[in-house]
mmCIF file of C-alpha atoms in Angstrom:
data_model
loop_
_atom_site.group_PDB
_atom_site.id
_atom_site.type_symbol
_atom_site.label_atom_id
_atom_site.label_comp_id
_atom_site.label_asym_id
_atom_site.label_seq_id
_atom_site.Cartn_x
_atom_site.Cartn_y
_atom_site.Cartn_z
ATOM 1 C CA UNK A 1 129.301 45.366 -51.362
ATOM 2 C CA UNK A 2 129.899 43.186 -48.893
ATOM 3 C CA UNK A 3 128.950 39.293 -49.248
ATOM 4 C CA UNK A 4 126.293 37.808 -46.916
ATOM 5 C CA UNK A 5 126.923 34.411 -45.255
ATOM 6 C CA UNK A 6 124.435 31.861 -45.199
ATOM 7 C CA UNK A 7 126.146 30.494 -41.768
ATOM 8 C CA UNK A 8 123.528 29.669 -38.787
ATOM 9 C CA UNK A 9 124.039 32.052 -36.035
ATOM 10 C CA UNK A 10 123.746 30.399 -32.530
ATOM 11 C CA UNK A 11 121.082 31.666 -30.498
ATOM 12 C CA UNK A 12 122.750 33.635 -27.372
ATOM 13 C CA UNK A 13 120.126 33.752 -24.271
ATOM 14 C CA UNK A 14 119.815 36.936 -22.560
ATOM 15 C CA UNK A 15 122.065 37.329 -19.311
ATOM 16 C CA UNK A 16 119.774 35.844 -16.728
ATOM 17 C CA UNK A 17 121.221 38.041 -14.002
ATOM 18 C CA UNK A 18 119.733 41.253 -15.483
ATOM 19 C CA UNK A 19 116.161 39.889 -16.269
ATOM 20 C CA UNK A 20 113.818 40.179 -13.347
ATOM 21 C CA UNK A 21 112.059 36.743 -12.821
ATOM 22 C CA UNK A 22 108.901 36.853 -10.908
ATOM 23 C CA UNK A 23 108.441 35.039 -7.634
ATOM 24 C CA UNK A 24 105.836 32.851 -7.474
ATOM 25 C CA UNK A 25 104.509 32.280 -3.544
ATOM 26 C CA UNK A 26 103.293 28.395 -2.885
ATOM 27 C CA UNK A 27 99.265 29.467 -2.338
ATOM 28 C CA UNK A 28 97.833 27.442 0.507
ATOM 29 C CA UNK A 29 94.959 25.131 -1.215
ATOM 30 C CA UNK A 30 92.848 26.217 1.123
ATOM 31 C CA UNK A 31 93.024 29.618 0.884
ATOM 32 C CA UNK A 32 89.572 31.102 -0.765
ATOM 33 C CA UNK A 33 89.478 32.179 -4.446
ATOM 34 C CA UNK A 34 89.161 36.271 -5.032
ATOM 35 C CA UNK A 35 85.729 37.559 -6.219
ATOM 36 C CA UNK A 36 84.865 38.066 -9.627
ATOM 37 C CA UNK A 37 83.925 41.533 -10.839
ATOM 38 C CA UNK A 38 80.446 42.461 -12.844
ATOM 39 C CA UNK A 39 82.489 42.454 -15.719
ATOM 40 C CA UNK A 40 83.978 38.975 -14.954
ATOM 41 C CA UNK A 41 80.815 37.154 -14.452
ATOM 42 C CA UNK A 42 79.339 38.797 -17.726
ATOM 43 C CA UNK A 43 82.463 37.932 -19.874
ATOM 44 C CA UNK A 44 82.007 34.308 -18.520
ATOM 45 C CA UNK A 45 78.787 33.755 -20.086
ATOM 46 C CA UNK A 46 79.251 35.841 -23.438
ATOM 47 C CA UNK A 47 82.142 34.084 -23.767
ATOM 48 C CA UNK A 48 80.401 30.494 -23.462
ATOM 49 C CA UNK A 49 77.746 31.786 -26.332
ATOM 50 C CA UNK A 50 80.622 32.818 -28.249
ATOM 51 C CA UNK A 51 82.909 29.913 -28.523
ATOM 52 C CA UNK A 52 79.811 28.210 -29.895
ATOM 53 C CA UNK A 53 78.865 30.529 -32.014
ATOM 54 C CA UNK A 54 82.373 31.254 -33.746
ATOM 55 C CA UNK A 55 84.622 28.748 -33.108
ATOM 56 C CA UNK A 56 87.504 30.239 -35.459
ATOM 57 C CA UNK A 57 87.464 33.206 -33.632
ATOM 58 C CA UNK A 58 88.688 33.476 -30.265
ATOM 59 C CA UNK A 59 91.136 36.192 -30.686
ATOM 60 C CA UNK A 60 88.034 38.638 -31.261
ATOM 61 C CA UNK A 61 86.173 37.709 -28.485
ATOM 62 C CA UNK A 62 87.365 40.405 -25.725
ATOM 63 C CA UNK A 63 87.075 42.964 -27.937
ATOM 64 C CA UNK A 64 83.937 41.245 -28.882
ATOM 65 C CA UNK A 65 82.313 41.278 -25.297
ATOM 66 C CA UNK A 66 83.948 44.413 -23.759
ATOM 67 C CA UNK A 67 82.147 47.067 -26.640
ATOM 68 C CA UNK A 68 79.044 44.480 -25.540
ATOM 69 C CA UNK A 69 79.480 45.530 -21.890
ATOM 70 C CA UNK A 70 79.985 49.133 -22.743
ATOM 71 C CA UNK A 71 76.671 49.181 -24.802
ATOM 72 C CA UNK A 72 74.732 47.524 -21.595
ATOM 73 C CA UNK A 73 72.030 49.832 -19.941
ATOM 74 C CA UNK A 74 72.136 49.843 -16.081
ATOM 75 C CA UNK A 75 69.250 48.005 -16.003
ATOM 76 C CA UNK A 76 71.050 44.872 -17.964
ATOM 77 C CA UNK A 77 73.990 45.733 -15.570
ATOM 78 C CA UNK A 78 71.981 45.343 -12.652
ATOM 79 C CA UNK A 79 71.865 41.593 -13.091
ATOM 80 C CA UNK A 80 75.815 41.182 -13.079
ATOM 81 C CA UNK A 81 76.266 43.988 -10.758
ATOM 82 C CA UNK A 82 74.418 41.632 -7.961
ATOM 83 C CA UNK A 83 76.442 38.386 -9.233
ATOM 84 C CA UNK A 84 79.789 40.614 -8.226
ATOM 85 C CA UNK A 85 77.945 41.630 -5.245
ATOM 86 C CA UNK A 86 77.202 38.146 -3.888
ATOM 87 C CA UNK A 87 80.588 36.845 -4.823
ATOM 88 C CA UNK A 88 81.950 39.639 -2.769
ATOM 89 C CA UNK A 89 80.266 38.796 -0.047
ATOM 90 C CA UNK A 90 81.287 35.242 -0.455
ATOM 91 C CA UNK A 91 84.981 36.240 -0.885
ATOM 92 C CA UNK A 92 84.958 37.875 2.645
ATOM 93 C CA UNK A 93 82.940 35.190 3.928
ATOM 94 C CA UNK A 94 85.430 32.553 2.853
ATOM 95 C CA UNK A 95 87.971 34.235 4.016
ATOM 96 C CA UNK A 96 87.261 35.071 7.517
ATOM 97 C CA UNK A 97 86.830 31.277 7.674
ATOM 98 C CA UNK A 98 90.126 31.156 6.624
ATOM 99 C CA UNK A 99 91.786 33.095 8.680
ATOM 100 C CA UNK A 100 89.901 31.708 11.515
ATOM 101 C CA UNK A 101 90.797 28.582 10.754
ATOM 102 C CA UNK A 102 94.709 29.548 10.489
ATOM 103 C CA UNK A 103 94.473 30.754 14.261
ATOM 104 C CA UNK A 104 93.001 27.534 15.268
ATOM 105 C CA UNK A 105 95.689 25.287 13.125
ATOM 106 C CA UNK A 106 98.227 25.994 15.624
ATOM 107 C CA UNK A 107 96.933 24.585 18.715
ATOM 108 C CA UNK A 108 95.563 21.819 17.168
ATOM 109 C CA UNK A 109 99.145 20.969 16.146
ATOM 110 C CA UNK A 110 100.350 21.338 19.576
ATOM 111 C CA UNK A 111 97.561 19.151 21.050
ATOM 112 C CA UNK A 112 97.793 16.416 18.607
ATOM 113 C CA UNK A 113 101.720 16.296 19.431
ATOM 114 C CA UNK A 114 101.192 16.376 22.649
ATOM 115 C CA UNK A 115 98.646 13.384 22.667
ATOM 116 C CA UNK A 116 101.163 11.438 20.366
ATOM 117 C CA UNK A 117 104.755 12.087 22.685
ATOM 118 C CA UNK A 118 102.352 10.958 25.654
ATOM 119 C CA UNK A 119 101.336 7.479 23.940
ATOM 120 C CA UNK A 120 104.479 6.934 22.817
ATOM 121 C CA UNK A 121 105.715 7.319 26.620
ATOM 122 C CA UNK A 122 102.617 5.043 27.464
ATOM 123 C CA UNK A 123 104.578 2.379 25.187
ATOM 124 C CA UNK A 124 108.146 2.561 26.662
ATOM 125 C CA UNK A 125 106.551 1.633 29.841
ATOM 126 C CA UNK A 126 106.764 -2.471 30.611
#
């Protein structure tokens, strides 16, 4: 049999090249936050009772709260179903404000360069 070394073996990183990276897009801060689902707004709260209730055991929890949501009559549903609903609405709300508010950015730049080249001129003058 052969003798095993003890030696550290240096960690070699995987070639970079061949490992996809995800591209994350700069998000405008403005731009509206998606809707939550049914589920979403119901996992919020369970989750809130939860963490108080069993501090230790977080890992549990979704596994915890989606047999919950599984075992919910419609009628419990209903009340989450209308959260989602609302939020919805909000979401398309929001962002038709948005949007409206990206085709006005652009001649507002315009005019408020336009306003600034013309006092500058206004100061050249003597």
């Amino acid at each position: 049999m052969a003798a095993q070394s003890n030696a550290i073996v240096p960690c070699v990183p995987p070639n970079q090249s061949s490992r996809r990276r995800r591209r994350y897009r700069n998000r405008d801060p403005a731009h509206p936050k998606p809707n939550r689902s049914a589920y979403n707004f119901f996992f919020a709260e369970k989750h809130a009772k939860l963490k108080v209730l069993h501090p230790n055991r977080e890992r549990d929890f979704g596994k915890m709260i989606g047999e919950a949501w599984n075992r919910l009559t419609e009628e419990e549903r209903k009340v989450y179903v209308e959260h989602g609903r609302r939020d919805k609405e909000r979401y398309k709300r929001e962002k038709l404000e948005y949007k409206e508010s990206l085709k006005l950015a652009p001649t507002e730049v315009v005019r408020a360069k336009s306003t600034r080249d013309e006092a500058s001129q206004g100061n050249f003058e003597g």
